[in-house]
Backbone atoms as SQL, in Angstrom:
CREATE TABLE atoms (id INTEGER PRIMARY KEY, chain TEXT, resi INTEGER, resn TEXT, atom TEXT, x REAL, y REAL, z REAL);
INSERT INTO atoms VALUES
  (1, 'A', 1, 'MET', 'N', -22.571, -85.530, 69.966),
  (2, 'A', 1, 'MET', 'CA', -22.960, -85.209, 68.610),
  (3, 'A', 1, 'MET', 'C', -21.888, -85.660, 67.626),
  (4, 'A', 2, 'LEU', 'N', -20.626, -85.416, 67.934),
  (5, 'A', 2, 'LEU', 'CA', -19.548, -85.833, 67.043),
  (6, 'A', 2, 'LEU', 'C', -19.472, -87.357, 66.949),
  (7, 'A', 3, 'GLU', 'N', -19.729, -88.028, 68.072),
  (8, 'A', 3, 'GLU', 'CA', -19.701, -89.488, 68.059),
  (9, 'A', 3, 'GLU', 'C', -20.811, -90.033, 67.162),
  (10, 'A', 4, 'ARG', 'N', -21.968, -89.426, 67.221),
  (11, 'A', 4, 'ARG', 'CA', -23.095, -89.846, 66.377),
  (12, 'A', 4, 'ARG', 'C', -22.759, -89.627, 64.900),
  (13, 'A', 5, 'LEU', 'N', -22.156, -88.490, 64.579),
  (14, 'A', 5, 'LEU', 'CA', -21.760, -88.183, 63.204),
  (15, 'A', 5, 'LEU', 'C', -20.728, -89.200, 62.720),
  (16, 'A', 6, 'ARG', 'N', -19.743, -89.514, 63.569),
  (17, 'A', 6, 'ARG', 'CA', -18.726, -90.490, 63.206),
  (18, 'A', 6, 'ARG', 'C', -19.367, -91.861, 62.962),
  (19, 'A', 7, 'SER', 'N', -20.261, -92.241, 63.848),
  (20, 'A', 7, 'SER', 'CA', -20.933, -93.532, 63.717),
  (21, 'A', 7, 'SER', 'C', -21.753, -93.599, 62.432),
  (22, 'A', 8, 'ASP', 'N', -22.499, -92.548, 62.135),
  (23, 'A', 8, 'ASP', 'CA', -23.299, -92.508, 60.906),
  (24, 'A', 8, 'ASP', 'C', -22.408, -92.581, 59.673),
  (25, 'A', 9, 'THR', 'N', -21.269, -91.882, 59.717),
  (26, 'A', 9, 'THR', 'CA', -20.343, -91.885, 58.585),
  (27, 'A', 9, 'THR', 'C', -19.753, -93.277, 58.384),
  (28, 'A', 10, 'VAL', 'N', -19.357, -93.929, 59.453),
  (29, 'A', 10, 'VAL', 'CA', -18.804, -95.282, 59.360),
  (30, 'A', 10, 'VAL', 'C', -19.853, -96.228, 58.790),
  (31, 'A', 11, 'ASP', 'N', -21.092, -96.127, 59.259),
  (32, 'A', 11, 'ASP', 'CA', -22.168, -96.979, 58.748),
  (33, 'A', 11, 'ASP', 'C', -22.409, -96.725, 57.260),
  (34, 'A', 12, 'ALA', 'N', -22.404, -95.461, 56.858),
  (35, 'A', 12, 'ALA', 'CA', -22.632, -95.123, 55.448),
  (36, 'A', 12, 'ALA', 'C', -21.523, -95.678, 54.566),
  (37, 'A', 13, 'VAL', 'N', -20.295, -95.587, 55.012),
  (38, 'A', 13, 'VAL', 'CA', -19.163, -96.121, 54.245),
  (39, 'A', 13, 'VAL', 'C', -19.267, -97.637, 54.143),
  (40, 'A', 14, 'ARG', 'N', -19.611, -98.298, 55.233),
  (41, 'A', 14, 'ARG', 'CA', -19.773, -99.756, 55.222),
  (42, 'A', 14, 'ARG', 'C', -20.878, -100.160, 54.244),
  (43, 'A', 15, 'GLU', 'N', -21.998, -99.459, 54.264),
  (44, 'A', 15, 'GLU', 'CA', -23.094, -99.768, 53.350),
  (45, 'A', 15, 'GLU', 'C', -22.678, -99.539, 51.903),
  (46, 'A', 16, 'LEU', 'N', -21.950, -98.471, 51.644),
  (47, 'A', 16, 'LEU', 'CA', -21.485, -98.186, 50.289),
  (48, 'A', 16, 'LEU', 'C', -20.543, -99.285, 49.804),
  (49, 'A', 17, 'LYS', 'N', -19.625, -99.703, 50.643),
  (50, 'A', 17, 'LYS', 'CA', -18.685, -100.770, 50.259),
  (51, 'A', 17, 'LYS', 'C', -19.431, -102.066, 49.965),
  (52, 'A', 18, 'THR', 'N', -20.428, -102.380, 50.775),
  (53, 'A', 18, 'THR', 'CA', -21.212, -103.589, 50.556),
  (54, 'A', 18, 'THR', 'C', -21.972, -103.503, 49.237),
  (55, 'A', 19, 'THR', 'N', -22.573, -102.361, 48.973),
  (56, 'A', 19, 'THR', 'CA', -23.302, -102.165, 47.726),
  (57, 'A', 19, 'THR', 'C', -22.370, -102.320, 46.532),
  (58, 'A', 20, 'ILE', 'N', -21.205, -101.713, 46.599),
  (59, 'A', 20, 'ILE', 'CA', -20.241, -101.811, 45.497),
  (60, 'A', 20, 'ILE', 'C', -19.829, -103.263, 45.280),
  (61, 'A', 21, 'LEU', 'N', -19.605, -104.003, 46.359),
  (62, 'A', 21, 'LEU', 'CA', -19.228, -105.403, 46.237),
  (63, 'A', 21, 'LEU', 'C', -20.333, -106.215, 45.564),
  (64, 'A', 22, 'ILE', 'N', -21.579, -106.032, 45.999),
  (65, 'A', 22, 'ILE', 'CA', -22.700, -106.773, 45.420),
  (66, 'A', 22, 'ILE', 'C', -22.822, -106.477, 43.934),
  (67, 'A', 23, 'VAL', 'N', -22.789, -105.219, 43.571),
  (68, 'A', 23, 'VAL', 'CA', -22.926, -104.839, 42.161),
  (69, 'A', 23, 'VAL', 'C', -21.732, -105.346, 41.353),
  (70, 'A', 24, 'THR', 'N', -20.533, -105.312, 41.925),
  (71, 'A', 24, 'THR', 'CA', -19.347, -105.812, 41.227),
  (72, 'A', 24, 'THR', 'C', -19.478, -107.301, 40.940),
  (73, 'A', 25, 'VAL', 'N', -19.901, -108.071, 41.918),
  (74, 'A', 25, 'VAL', 'CA', -20.042, -109.511, 41.719),
  (75, 'A', 25, 'VAL', 'C', -21.072, -109.801, 40.628),
  (76, 'A', 26, 'ILE', 'N', -22.145, -109.036, 40.604),
  (77, 'A', 26, 'ILE', 'CA', -23.198, -109.275, 39.617),
  (78, 'A', 26, 'ILE', 'C', -22.814, -108.771, 38.231),
  (79, 'A', 27, 'ALA', 'N', -22.150, -107.635, 38.155),
  (80, 'A', 27, 'ALA', 'CA', -21.986, -106.962, 36.878),
  (81, 'A', 27, 'ALA', 'C', -20.578, -106.971, 36.293),
  (82, 'A', 28, 'ASP', 'N', -19.555, -107.258, 37.070),
  (83, 'A', 28, 'ASP', 'CA', -18.183, -107.158, 36.571),
  (84, 'A', 28, 'ASP', 'C', -17.900, -108.277, 35.575),
  (85, 'A', 29, 'PRO', 'N', -17.426, -107.920, 34.386),
  (86, 'A', 29, 'PRO', 'CA', -17.152, -108.947, 33.380),
  (87, 'A', 29, 'PRO', 'C', -15.830, -109.687, 33.609),
  (88, 'A', 30, 'ALA', 'N', -15.035, -109.254, 34.564),
  (89, 'A', 30, 'ALA', 'CA', -13.746, -109.888, 34.792),
  (90, 'A', 30, 'ALA', 'C', -13.934, -111.328, 35.269),
  (91, 'A', 31, 'GLU', 'N', -13.177, -112.232, 34.702),
  (92, 'A', 31, 'GLU', 'CA', -13.274, -113.648, 35.068),
  (93, 'A', 31, 'GLU', 'C', -13.031, -113.858, 36.561),
  (94, 'A', 32, 'GLU', 'N', -12.093, -113.109, 37.128),
  (95, 'A', 32, 'GLU', 'CA', -11.788, -113.259, 38.549),
  (96, 'A', 32, 'GLU', 'C', -13.034, -113.016, 39.404),
  (97, 'A', 33, 'VAL', 'N', -13.758, -111.934, 39.114),
  (98, 'A', 33, 'VAL', 'CA', -14.946, -111.614, 39.908),
  (99, 'A', 33, 'VAL', 'C', -16.045, -112.631, 39.649),
  (100, 'A', 34, 'ARG', 'N', -16.252, -113.011, 38.398),
  (101, 'A', 34, 'ARG', 'CA', -17.292, -113.993, 38.092),
  (102, 'A', 34, 'ARG', 'C', -16.998, -115.336, 38.749),
  (103, 'A', 35, 'SER', 'N', -15.732, -115.659, 38.939),
  (104, 'A', 35, 'SER', 'CA', -15.373, -116.948, 39.527),
  (105, 'A', 35, 'SER', 'C', -15.614, -116.988, 41.036),
  (106, 'A', 36, 'TRP', 'N', -15.865, -115.867, 41.681),
  (107, 'A', 36, 'TRP', 'CA', -16.097, -115.847, 43.125),
  (108, 'A', 36, 'TRP', 'C', -17.284, -116.711, 43.517),
  (109, 'A', 37, 'THR', 'N', -18.264, -116.806, 42.645),
  (110, 'A', 37, 'THR', 'CA', -19.466, -117.563, 42.987),
  (111, 'A', 37, 'THR', 'C', -19.271, -119.057, 42.785),
  (112, 'A', 38, 'GLY', 'N', -18.246, -119.459, 42.062),
  (113, 'A', 38, 'GLY', 'CA', -17.912, -120.871, 41.904),
  (114, 'A', 38, 'GLY', 'C', -18.795, -121.600, 40.912),
  (115, 'A', 39, 'PRO', 'N', -18.598, -122.917, 40.819),
  (116, 'A', 39, 'PRO', 'CA', -19.328, -123.723, 39.834),
  (117, 'A', 39, 'PRO', 'C', -20.821, -123.815, 40.101),
  (118, 'A', 40, 'ALA', 'N', -21.245, -123.547, 41.324),
  (119, 'A', 40, 'ALA', 'CA', -22.686, -123.597, 41.623),
  (120, 'A', 40, 'ALA', 'C', -23.436, -122.582, 40.772),
  (121, 'A', 41, 'GLU', 'N', -22.814, -121.445, 40.492),
  (122, 'A', 41, 'GLU', 'CA', -23.474, -120.430, 39.666),
  (123, 'A', 41, 'GLU', 'C', -23.782, -120.993, 38.285),
  (124, 'A', 42, 'ASP', 'N', -22.836, -121.703, 37.689),
  (125, 'A', 42, 'ASP', 'CA', -23.051, -122.265, 36.358),
  (126, 'A', 42, 'ASP', 'C', -24.237, -123.229, 36.363),
  (127, 'A', 43, 'THR', 'N', -24.303, -124.066, 37.368),
  (128, 'A', 43, 'THR', 'CA', -25.386, -125.044, 37.470),
  (129, 'A', 43, 'THR', 'C', -26.741, -124.355, 37.577),
  (130, 'A', 44, 'VAL', 'N', -26.831, -123.381, 38.468),
  (131, 'A', 44, 'VAL', 'CA', -28.095, -122.667, 38.671),
  (132, 'A', 44, 'VAL', 'C', -28.458, -121.877, 37.413),
  (133, 'A', 45, 'ARG', 'N', -27.488, -121.151, 36.849),
  (134, 'A', 45, 'ARG', 'CA', -27.743, -120.367, 35.640),
  (135, 'A', 45, 'ARG', 'C', -28.248, -121.261, 34.510),
  (136, 'A', 46, 'ASP', 'N', -27.576, -122.386, 34.285),
  (137, 'A', 46, 'ASP', 'CA', -27.971, -123.283, 33.200),
  (138, 'A', 46, 'ASP', 'C', -29.367, -123.850, 33.424),
  (139, 'A', 47, 'ARG', 'N', -29.683, -124.176, 34.678),
  (140, 'A', 47, 'ARG', 'CA', -31.004, -124.703, 34.990),
  (141, 'A', 47, 'ARG', 'C', -32.091, -123.667, 34.724),
  (142, 'A', 48, 'TYR', 'N', -31.850, -122.416, 35.158),
  (143, 'A', 48, 'TYR', 'CA', -32.834, -121.361, 34.924),
  (144, 'A', 48, 'TYR', 'C', -32.966, -121.036, 33.443),
  (145, 'A', 49, 'LEU', 'N', -31.854, -120.950, 32.740),
  (146, 'A', 49, 'LEU', 'CA', -31.913, -120.668, 31.298),
  (147, 'A', 49, 'LEU', 'C', -32.675, -121.764, 30.559),
  (148, 'A', 50, 'ALA', 'N', -32.453, -123.014, 30.932),
  (149, 'A', 50, 'ALA', 'CA', -33.175, -124.119, 30.291),
  (150, 'A', 50, 'ALA', 'C', -34.678, -124.012, 30.567),
  (151, 'A', 51, 'ALA', 'N', -35.031, -123.694, 31.809),
  (152, 'A', 51, 'ALA', 'CA', -36.452, -123.569, 32.158),
  (153, 'A', 51, 'ALA', 'C', -37.100, -122.408, 31.408),
  (154, 'A', 52, 'PHE', 'N', -36.415, -121.260, 31.372),
  (155, 'A', 52, 'PHE', 'CA', -36.971, -120.122, 30.634),
  (156, 'A', 52, 'PHE', 'C', -37.003, -120.411, 29.137),
  (157, 'A', 53, 'GLY', 'N', -36.036, -121.133, 28.637),
  (158, 'A', 53, 'GLY', 'CA', -36.036, -121.517, 27.222),
  (159, 'A', 53, 'GLY', 'C', -37.234, -122.385, 26.876),
  (160, 'A', 54, 'ARG', 'N', -37.596, -123.294, 27.775),
  (161, 'A', 54, 'ARG', 'CA', -38.783, -124.137, 27.553),
  (162, 'A', 54, 'ARG', 'C', -40.061, -123.310, 27.645),
  (163, 'A', 55, 'ALA', 'N', -40.079, -122.357, 28.574),
  (164, 'A', 55, 'ALA', 'CA', -41.276, -121.524, 28.759),
  (165, 'A', 55, 'ALA', 'C', -41.438, -120.490, 27.650),
  (166, 'A', 56, 'LEU', 'N', -40.323, -120.057, 27.071),
  (167, 'A', 56, 'LEU', 'CA', -40.337, -119.019, 26.033),
  (168, 'A', 56, 'LEU', 'C', -39.571, -119.511, 24.801),
  (169, 'A', 57, 'PRO', 'N', -40.111, -120.519, 24.107),
  (170, 'A', 57, 'PRO', 'CA', -39.356, -121.141, 23.021),
  (171, 'A', 57, 'PRO', 'C', -39.108, -120.234, 21.813),
  (172, 'A', 58, 'GLY', 'N', -39.848, -119.155, 21.679),
  (173, 'A', 58, 'GLY', 'CA', -39.683, -118.283, 20.523),
  (174, 'A', 58, 'GLY', 'C', -38.550, -117.273, 20.654),
  (175, 'A', 59, 'LEU', 'N', -37.912, -117.210, 21.814),
  (176, 'A', 59, 'LEU', 'CA', -36.855, -116.218, 22.013),
  (177, 'A', 59, 'LEU', 'C', -35.511, -116.732, 21.510),
  (178, 'A', 60, 'SER', 'N', -34.749, -115.813, 20.954),
  (179, 'A', 60, 'SER', 'CA', -33.376, -116.160, 20.588),
  (180, 'A', 60, 'SER', 'C', -32.574, -116.346, 21.876),
  (181, 'A', 61, 'PRO', 'N', -31.483, -117.089, 21.819),
  (182, 'A', 61, 'PRO', 'CA', -30.653, -117.250, 23.024),
  (183, 'A', 61, 'PRO', 'C', -30.174, -115.904, 23.578),
  (184, 'A', 62, 'GLU', 'N', -29.889, -114.958, 22.694),
  (185, 'A', 62, 'GLU', 'CA', -29.428, -113.642, 23.131),
  (186, 'A', 62, 'GLU', 'C', -30.512, -112.884, 23.891),
  (187, 'A', 63, 'GLU', 'N', -31.749, -112.917, 23.362),
  (188, 'A', 63, 'GLU', 'CA', -32.833, -112.209, 24.042),
  (189, 'A', 63, 'GLU', 'C', -33.208, -112.905, 25.348),
  (190, 'A', 64, 'LEU', 'N', -33.157, -114.229, 25.347),
  (191, 'A', 64, 'LEU', 'CA', -33.444, -114.971, 26.569),
  (192, 'A', 64, 'LEU', 'C', -32.428, -114.601, 27.655),
  (193, 'A', 65, 'TRP', 'N', -31.148, -114.541, 27.307),
  (194, 'A', 65, 'TRP', 'CA', -30.114, -114.176, 28.274),
  (195, 'A', 65, 'TRP', 'C', -30.283, -112.723, 28.720),
  (196, 'A', 66, 'PHE', 'N', -30.674, -111.830, 27.809),
  (197, 'A', 66, 'PHE', 'CA', -30.918, -110.429, 28.170),
  (198, 'A', 66, 'PHE', 'C', -32.027, -110.337, 29.214),
  (199, 'A', 67, 'ARG', 'N', -33.115, -111.073, 29.011),
  (200, 'A', 67, 'ARG', 'CA', -34.214, -111.044, 29.981),
  (201, 'A', 67, 'ARG', 'C', -33.777, -111.634, 31.319),
  (202, 'A', 68, 'MET', 'N', -32.987, -112.672, 31.266),
  (203, 'A', 68, 'MET', 'CA', -32.491, -113.277, 32.498),
  (204, 'A', 68, 'MET', 'C', -31.634, -112.275, 33.270),
  (205, 'A', 69, 'ARG', 'N', -30.768, -111.559, 32.580),
  (206, 'A', 69, 'ARG', 'CA', -29.953, -110.528, 33.250),
  (207, 'A', 69, 'ARG', 'C', -30.849, -109.430, 33.813),
  (208, 'A', 70, 'GLY', 'N', -31.931, -109.114, 33.111),
  (209, 'A', 70, 'GLY', 'CA', -32.877, -108.114, 33.617),
  (210, 'A', 70, 'GLY', 'C', -33.488, -108.537, 34.941),
  (211, 'A', 71, 'ILE', 'N', -33.849, -109.816, 35.037),
  (212, 'A', 71, 'ILE', 'CA', -34.386, -110.329, 36.303),
  (213, 'A', 71, 'ILE', 'C', -33.349, -110.174, 37.407),
  (214, 'A', 72, 'LEU', 'N', -32.128, -110.580, 37.123),
  (215, 'A', 72, 'LEU', 'CA', -31.069, -110.477, 38.127),
  (216, 'A', 72, 'LEU', 'C', -30.837, -109.030, 38.536),
  (217, 'A', 73, 'ALA', 'N', -30.888, -108.120, 37.581),
  (218, 'A', 73, 'ALA', 'CA', -30.671, -106.703, 37.893),
  (219, 'A', 73, 'ALA', 'C', -31.766, -106.158, 38.797),
  (220, 'A', 74, 'VAL', 'N', -33.021, -106.481, 38.490),
  (221, 'A', 74, 'VAL', 'CA', -34.135, -106.006, 39.309),
  (222, 'A', 74, 'VAL', 'C', -34.015, -106.546, 40.734),
  (223, 'A', 75, 'VAL', 'N', -33.740, -107.830, 40.853),
  (224, 'A', 75, 'VAL', 'CA', -33.615, -108.432, 42.179),
  (225, 'A', 75, 'VAL', 'C', -32.423, -107.838, 42.935),
  (226, 'A', 76, 'ALA', 'N', -31.299, -107.666, 42.250),
  (227, 'A', 76, 'ALA', 'CA', -30.104, -107.127, 42.913),
  (228, 'A', 76, 'ALA', 'C', -30.342, -105.713, 43.430),
  (229, 'A', 77, 'VAL', 'N', -30.929, -104.876, 42.604),
  (230, 'A', 77, 'VAL', 'CA', -31.181, -103.497, 43.025),
  (231, 'A', 77, 'VAL', 'C', -32.141, -103.471, 44.212),
  (232, 'A', 78, 'ASP', 'N', -33.171, -104.298, 44.160),
  (233, 'A', 78, 'ASP', 'CA', -34.120, -104.355, 45.272),
  (234, 'A', 78, 'ASP', 'C', -33.435, -104.821, 46.554),
  (235, 'A', 79, 'ARG', 'N', -32.618, -105.866, 46.472),
  (236, 'A', 79, 'ARG', 'CA', -31.959, -106.395, 47.665),
  (237, 'A', 79, 'ARG', 'C', -30.927, -105.415, 48.221),
  (238, 'A', 80, 'VAL', 'N', -30.212, -104.714, 47.353),
  (239, 'A', 80, 'VAL', 'CA', -29.258, -103.712, 47.826),
  (240, 'A', 80, 'VAL', 'C', -29.991, -102.608, 48.567),
  (241, 'A', 81, 'GLU', 'N', -31.125, -102.182, 48.023),
  (242, 'A', 81, 'GLU', 'CA', -31.899, -101.128, 48.690),
  (243, 'A', 81, 'GLU', 'C', -32.384, -101.595, 50.059),
  (244, 'A', 82, 'VAL', 'N', -32.901, -102.806, 50.124),
  (245, 'A', 82, 'VAL', 'CA', -33.387, -103.336, 51.399),
  (246, 'A', 82, 'VAL', 'C', -32.237, -103.478, 52.384),
  (247, 'A', 83, 'TYR', 'N', -31.101, -103.974, 51.922),
  (248, 'A', 83, 'TYR', 'CA', -29.950, -104.168, 52.796),
  (249, 'A', 83, 'TYR', 'C', -29.466, -102.848, 53.369),
  (250, 'A', 84, 'ASN', 'N', -29.521, -101.790, 52.577),
  (251, 'A', 84, 'ASN', 'CA', -28.986, -100.498, 52.998),
  (252, 'A', 84, 'ASN', 'C', -29.933, -99.691, 53.868),
  (253, 'A', 85, 'GLN', 'N', -31.145, -100.158, 54.089),
  (254, 'A', 85, 'GLN', 'CA', -32.068, -99.431, 54.949),
  (255, 'A', 85, 'GLN', 'C', -31.721, -99.706, 56.409),
  (256, 'A', 86, 'PRO', 'N', -31.674, -98.655, 57.220),
  (257, 'A', 86, 'PRO', 'CA', -31.399, -98.882, 58.638),
  (258, 'A', 86, 'PRO', 'C', -32.543, -99.670, 59.275),
  (259, 'A', 87, 'THR', 'N', -32.238, -100.401, 60.293),
  (260, 'A', 87, 'THR', 'CA', -33.221, -101.261, 60.953),
  (261, 'A', 87, 'THR', 'C', -34.485, -100.511, 61.372),
  (262, 'A', 88, 'PRO', 'N', -34.382, -99.305, 61.990),
  (263, 'A', 88, 'PRO', 'CA', -35.623, -98.627, 62.371),
  (264, 'A', 88, 'PRO', 'C', -36.510, -98.283, 61.172),
  (265, 'A', 89, 'GLY', 'N', -35.923, -98.160, 59.984),
  (266, 'A', 89, 'GLY', 'CA', -36.694, -97.802, 58.807),
  (267, 'A', 89, 'GLY', 'C', -37.123, -98.998, 57.985),
  (268, 'A', 90, 'CYS', 'N', -37.056, -100.188, 58.561),
  (269, 'A', 90, 'CYS', 'CA', -37.417, -101.392, 57.818),
  (270, 'A', 90, 'CYS', 'C', -38.840, -101.274, 57.283),
  (271, 'A', 91, 'VAL', 'N', -39.024, -101.866, 56.145),
  (272, 'A', 91, 'VAL', 'CA', -40.337, -101.859, 55.523),
  (273, 'A', 91, 'VAL', 'C', -41.285, -102.711, 56.359),
  (274, 'A', 92, 'THR', 'N', -42.481, -102.228, 56.546),
  (275, 'A', 92, 'THR', 'CA', -43.483, -102.989, 57.282),
  (276, 'A', 92, 'THR', 'C', -43.865, -104.221, 56.460),
  (277, 'A', 93, 'PRO', 'N', -44.393, -105.256, 57.102),
  (278, 'A', 93, 'PRO', 'CA', -44.816, -106.434, 56.333),
  (279, 'A', 93, 'PRO', 'C', -45.824, -106.089, 55.238),
  (280, 'A', 94, 'VAL', 'N', -46.694, -105.134, 55.489),
  (281, 'A', 94, 'VAL', 'CA', -47.680, -104.739, 54.484),
  (282, 'A', 94, 'VAL', 'C', -46.986, -104.104, 53.283),
  (283, 'A', 95, 'ALA', 'N', -46.050, -103.183, 53.535),
  (284, 'A', 95, 'ALA', 'CA', -45.315, -102.547, 52.437),
  (285, 'A', 95, 'ALA', 'C', -44.446, -103.571, 51.718),
  (286, 'A', 96, 'GLY', 'N', -43.851, -104.498, 52.458),
  (287, 'A', 96, 'GLY', 'CA', -43.043, -105.549, 51.847),
  (288, 'A', 96, 'GLY', 'C', -43.871, -106.429, 50.938),
  (289, 'A', 97, 'GLU', 'N', -45.087, -106.722, 51.329),
  (290, 'A', 97, 'GLU', 'CA', -45.985, -107.528, 50.493),
  (291, 'A', 97, 'GLU', 'C', -46.346, -106.774, 49.218),
  (292, 'A', 98, 'ALA', 'N', -46.551, -105.467, 49.330),
  (293, 'A', 98, 'ALA', 'CA', -46.848, -104.672, 48.135),
  (294, 'A', 98, 'ALA', 'C', -45.672, -104.715, 47.160),
  (295, 'A', 99, 'ALA', 'N', -44.455, -104.558, 47.669),
  (296, 'A', 99, 'ALA', 'CA', -43.268, -104.613, 46.811),
  (297, 'A', 99, 'ALA', 'C', -43.148, -105.987, 46.162),
  (298, 'A', 100, 'ARG', 'N', -43.471, -107.032, 46.889),
  (299, 'A', 100, 'ARG', 'CA', -43.429, -108.390, 46.334),
  (300, 'A', 100, 'ARG', 'C', -44.416, -108.524, 45.178),
  (301, 'A', 101, 'ARG', 'N', -45.628, -108.010, 45.336),
  (302, 'A', 101, 'ARG', 'CA', -46.625, -108.076, 44.265),
  (303, 'A', 101, 'ARG', 'C', -46.176, -107.277, 43.049),
  (304, 'A', 102, 'TRP', 'N', -45.596, -106.094, 43.279),
  (305, 'A', 102, 'TRP', 'CA', -45.100, -105.276, 42.168),
  (306, 'A', 102, 'TRP', 'C', -44.017, -106.017, 41.396),
  (307, 'A', 103, 'ALA', 'N', -43.099, -106.625, 42.130),
  (308, 'A', 103, 'ALA', 'CA', -42.003, -107.350, 41.480),
  (309, 'A', 103, 'ALA', 'C', -42.538, -108.521, 40.653),
  (310, 'A', 104, 'ILE', 'N', -43.484, -109.257, 41.201),
  (311, 'A', 104, 'ILE', 'CA', -44.063, -110.389, 40.472),
  (312, 'A', 104, 'ILE', 'C', -44.733, -109.905, 39.192),
  (313, 'A', 105, 'THR', 'N', -45.495, -108.836, 39.281),
  (314, 'A', 105, 'THR', 'CA', -46.170, -108.286, 38.091),
  (315, 'A', 105, 'THR', 'C', -45.148, -107.841, 37.055),
  (316, 'A', 106, 'PHE', 'N', -44.140, -107.101, 37.494),
  (317, 'A', 106, 'PHE', 'CA', -43.121, -106.590, 36.581),
  (318, 'A', 106, 'PHE', 'C', -42.372, -107.737, 35.901),
  (319, 'A', 107, 'LEU', 'N', -41.918, -108.694, 36.694),
  (320, 'A', 107, 'LEU', 'CA', -41.131, -109.790, 36.140),
  (321, 'A', 107, 'LEU', 'C', -41.973, -110.721, 35.281),
  (322, 'A', 108, 'ALA', 'N', -43.220, -110.940, 35.665),
  (323, 'A', 108, 'ALA', 'CA', -44.097, -111.784, 34.850),
  (324, 'A', 108, 'ALA', 'C', -44.337, -111.148, 33.482),
  (325, 'A', 109, 'ALA', 'N', -44.533, -109.843, 33.460),
  (326, 'A', 109, 'ALA', 'CA', -44.710, -109.137, 32.179),
  (327, 'A', 109, 'ALA', 'C', -43.456, -109.224, 31.327),
  (328, 'A', 110, 'ALA', 'N', -42.314, -109.040, 31.948),
  (329, 'A', 110, 'ALA', 'CA', -41.042, -109.085, 31.200),
  (330, 'A', 110, 'ALA', 'C', -40.807, -110.475, 30.615),
  (331, 'A', 111, 'MET', 'N', -41.157, -111.498, 31.367),
  (332, 'A', 111, 'MET', 'CA', -40.868, -112.847, 30.906),
  (333, 'A', 111, 'MET', 'C', -41.958, -113.415, 29.986),
  (334, 'A', 112, 'SER', 'N', -43.109, -112.795, 29.940),
  (335, 'A', 112, 'SER', 'CA', -44.167, -113.335, 29.077),
  (336, 'A', 112, 'SER', 'C', -44.364, -112.505, 27.814),
  (337, 'A', 113, 'ALA', 'N', -43.635, -111.431, 27.658),
  (338, 'A', 113, 'ALA', 'CA', -43.736, -110.612, 26.449),
  (339, 'A', 113, 'ALA', 'C', -43.279, -111.430, 25.238),
  (340, 'A', 114, 'PRO', 'N', -43.898, -111.189, 24.108),
  (341, 'A', 114, 'PRO', 'CA', -43.485, -111.939, 22.904),
  (342, 'A', 114, 'PRO', 'C', -42.067, -111.549, 22.486),
  (343, 'A', 115, 'PRO', 'N', -41.435, -112.371, 21.665),
  (344, 'A', 115, 'PRO', 'CA', -40.093, -112.050, 21.198),
  (345, 'A', 115, 'PRO', 'C', -40.077, -110.695, 20.493),
  (346, 'A', 116, 'THR', 'N', -38.985, -110.006, 20.659),
  (347, 'A', 116, 'THR', 'CA', -38.798, -108.723, 19.988),
  (348, 'A', 116, 'THR', 'C', -38.510, -109.002, 18.522),
  (349, 'A', 117, 'GLY', 'N', -39.154, -108.274, 17.644),
  (350, 'A', 117, 'GLY', 'CA', -38.897, -108.436, 16.211),
  (351, 'A', 117, 'GLY', 'C', -37.498, -107.972, 15.857),
  (352, 'A', 118, 'THR', 'N', -36.882, -108.681, 14.929),
  (353, 'A', 118, 'THR', 'CA', -35.519, -108.284, 14.530),
  (354, 'A', 118, 'THR', 'C', -35.508, -107.588, 13.199);
């Protein structure tokens, strides 16, 4: 029983550390942390921003970037949750498909909403 408790505690700490690292990389404004992803991040970010800018030409650059960060936040939170689930509790393919449809609906609505009035 004590060994099981120790094992569960070690697993929980490992999952917490991983979650903190993922959120830090995504959200930390420090240049050091942002630089961990390297120049590939700039290329991908610029490509996505350009594509969303073409798709949503009425948005200000600030609102476009806000929506882009919203997409990243939704995806990050979802992936952290999935990563932290123990293997026996993995989502079934049917439940995973439902979550995929929900995410598509949510993100499509967020990205197709008209510009916010200023």
